[in-house]
């Protein structure tokens, strides 16, 4: 089963009870990222920036997402604004941000694959718990 991936760009939003990620400046990896997301067994919302993206939109999208991946070379203001936030992973940085955030990545796809694997493990555990509870009540 493949997931339904919904790609959202400024000024739009998509409200649904499903996982969501925010990609800031990850244009060169978007095809690879989407290929990996489509292999998940669940729908995923992908918020992606463009040259016209506003800080207001990115900030609103951030609060809906479980994972944020930022290309530090994309926009230094966005990097400075998001670098110390939880669940933010960054790559392509020219200086060390380790004092603010230890989630440095060599490649954004590695971060995504780790997140997908974690999602699958958590999903399997939830299914086991549900099956155990339903077996007990039968």
Coordinates of C-alpha atoms in Angstrom, one line a residue:
X1 CA 0.0 0.0 0.0
X2 CA 1.3 3.4 -0.9
X3 CA 0.6 6.6 1.0
X4 CA -1.2 9.6 -0.3
X5 CA 1.2 12.5 -0.2
X6 CA -0.3 15.9 -0.2
X7 CA 2.2 18.7 -1.2
X8 CA 1.3 22.1 0.1
X9 CA 2.9 25.5 -0.8
X10 CA 2.3 29.1 0.3
X11 CA -0.4 30.4 0.7
X12 CA -2.3 27.1 1.1
X13 CA -2.8 24.9 4.1
X14 CA -4.1 21.4 4.4
X15 CA -5.8 20.3 7.7
X16 CA -6.0 16.6 8.3
X17 CA -5.3 14.1 11.0
X18 CA -2.1 12.8 9.5
X19 CA 1.7 13.2 9.7
X20 CA 3.2 16.3 8.3
X21 CA 6.6 17.5 7.4
X22 CA 8.1 20.9 6.4
X23 CA 10.8 21.2 3.9
X24 CA 12.6 24.6 3.8
X25 CA 14.8 25.0 0.8
X26 CA 15.0 21.3 -0.1
X27 CA 14.1 21.7 -3.8
X28 CA 17.0 19.7 -5.1
X29 CA 15.9 16.7 -3.0
X30 CA 12.1 17.0 -3.4
X31 CA 11.7 14.1 -5.9
X32 CA 13.7 11.7 -3.7
X33 CA 11.9 12.8 -0.6
X34 CA 8.5 12.4 -2.3
X35 CA 9.5 8.9 -3.6
X36 CA 10.3 7.8 0.0
X37 CA 7.2 9.3 1.5
X38 CA 5.0 7.6 -1.1
X39 CA 6.3 4.2 0.3
X40 CA 4.7 4.9 3.7
X41 CA 1.5 3.1 4.7
X42 CA -0.2 6.3 5.6
X43 CA -1.1 9.7 4.2
X44 CA 1.5 12.5 4.8
X45 CA 1.3 16.2 4.3
X46 CA 4.4 17.8 2.9
X47 CA 4.8 21.6 3.3
X48 CA 7.4 22.9 0.8
X49 CA 8.8 26.4 0.5
X50 CA 9.3 28.4 -2.7
X51 CA 10.9 31.7 -3.5
X52 CA 7.5 33.4 -2.7
X53 CA 7.1 31.8 0.7
X54 CA 6.5 34.1 3.6
X55 CA 7.7 33.8 7.2
X56 CA 4.1 33.8 8.4
X57 CA 3.3 30.8 6.2
X58 CA 6.4 28.9 7.2
X59 CA 5.7 29.5 10.9
X60 CA 2.1 28.4 10.6
X61 CA 3.2 25.2 8.7
X62 CA 5.9 24.6 11.3
X63 CA 3.3 24.2 14.1
X64 CA 1.5 21.5 12.1
X65 CA 4.6 19.4 11.4
X66 CA 6.3 16.6 13.2
X67 CA 9.5 17.0 11.2
X68 CA 11.3 20.1 9.7
X69 CA 14.2 19.8 7.4
X70 CA 16.0 23.0 6.5
X71 CA 18.7 23.7 3.9
X72 CA 20.9 26.3 5.7
X73 CA 22.1 27.7 2.3
X74 CA 18.5 28.5 1.3
X75 CA 17.9 31.5 3.5
X76 CA 20.0 32.7 6.4
X77 CA 17.1 34.4 8.1
X78 CA 15.0 31.2 8.0
X79 CA 18.0 29.2 9.3
X80 CA 18.4 31.6 12.2
X81 CA 14.7 31.6 13.0
X82 CA 14.3 27.8 13.0
X83 CA 17.7 26.4 14.0
X84 CA 16.9 26.2 17.7
X85 CA 13.4 24.7 17.4
X86 CA 12.5 21.1 18.3
X87 CA 12.3 18.5 15.5
X88 CA 14.3 20.7 13.2
X89 CA 17.1 19.0 11.2
X90 CA 19.5 21.0 9.1
X91 CA 22.1 20.4 6.4
X92 CA 24.3 22.4 4.0
X93 CA 25.5 24.6 6.8
X94 CA 28.8 26.6 6.5
X95 CA 29.2 27.0 10.2
X96 CA 28.5 24.9 13.3
X97 CA 25.1 25.2 14.9
X98 CA 25.8 22.5 17.5
X99 CA 25.3 24.9 20.4
X100 CA 21.7 25.5 19.2
X101 CA 20.8 22.2 17.6
X102 CA 22.6 18.8 17.4
X103 CA 20.4 17.6 14.6
X104 CA 22.9 18.2 11.8
X105 CA 22.5 15.9 8.8
X106 CA 24.8 15.3 5.8
X107 CA 21.8 14.6 3.6
X108 CA 18.1 15.4 4.2
X109 CA 17.0 12.0 2.8
X110 CA 18.8 10.3 5.6
X111 CA 16.8 12.3 8.1
X112 CA 13.6 11.4 6.3
X113 CA 14.3 7.7 6.2
X114 CA 15.1 7.7 9.9
X115 CA 11.8 9.5 10.5
X116 CA 9.9 7.0 8.3
X117 CA 11.5 4.1 10.1
X118 CA 10.6 5.5 13.5
X119 CA 7.0 6.1 12.3
X120 CA 6.7 2.5 11.1
X121 CA 8.0 1.2 14.5
X122 CA 5.6 3.3 16.4
X123 CA 2.7 2.3 14.1
X124 CA 3.5 -1.4 14.5
X125 CA 3.6 -1.0 18.3
X126 CA 0.2 0.8 18.3
X127 CA -1.2 -2.0 16.2
X128 CA 0.1 -4.6 18.6
X129 CA -1.4 -2.8 21.5
X130 CA -4.8 -2.6 19.7
X131 CA -4.7 -6.2 18.8
X132 CA -3.8 -7.2 22.4
X133 CA -6.7 -5.1 23.8
X134 CA -9.2 -6.6 21.3
X135 CA -8.0 -10.1 22.0
X136 CA -8.5 -9.6 25.7
X137 CA -12.0 -8.3 25.3
X138 CA -13.1 -11.2 23.1

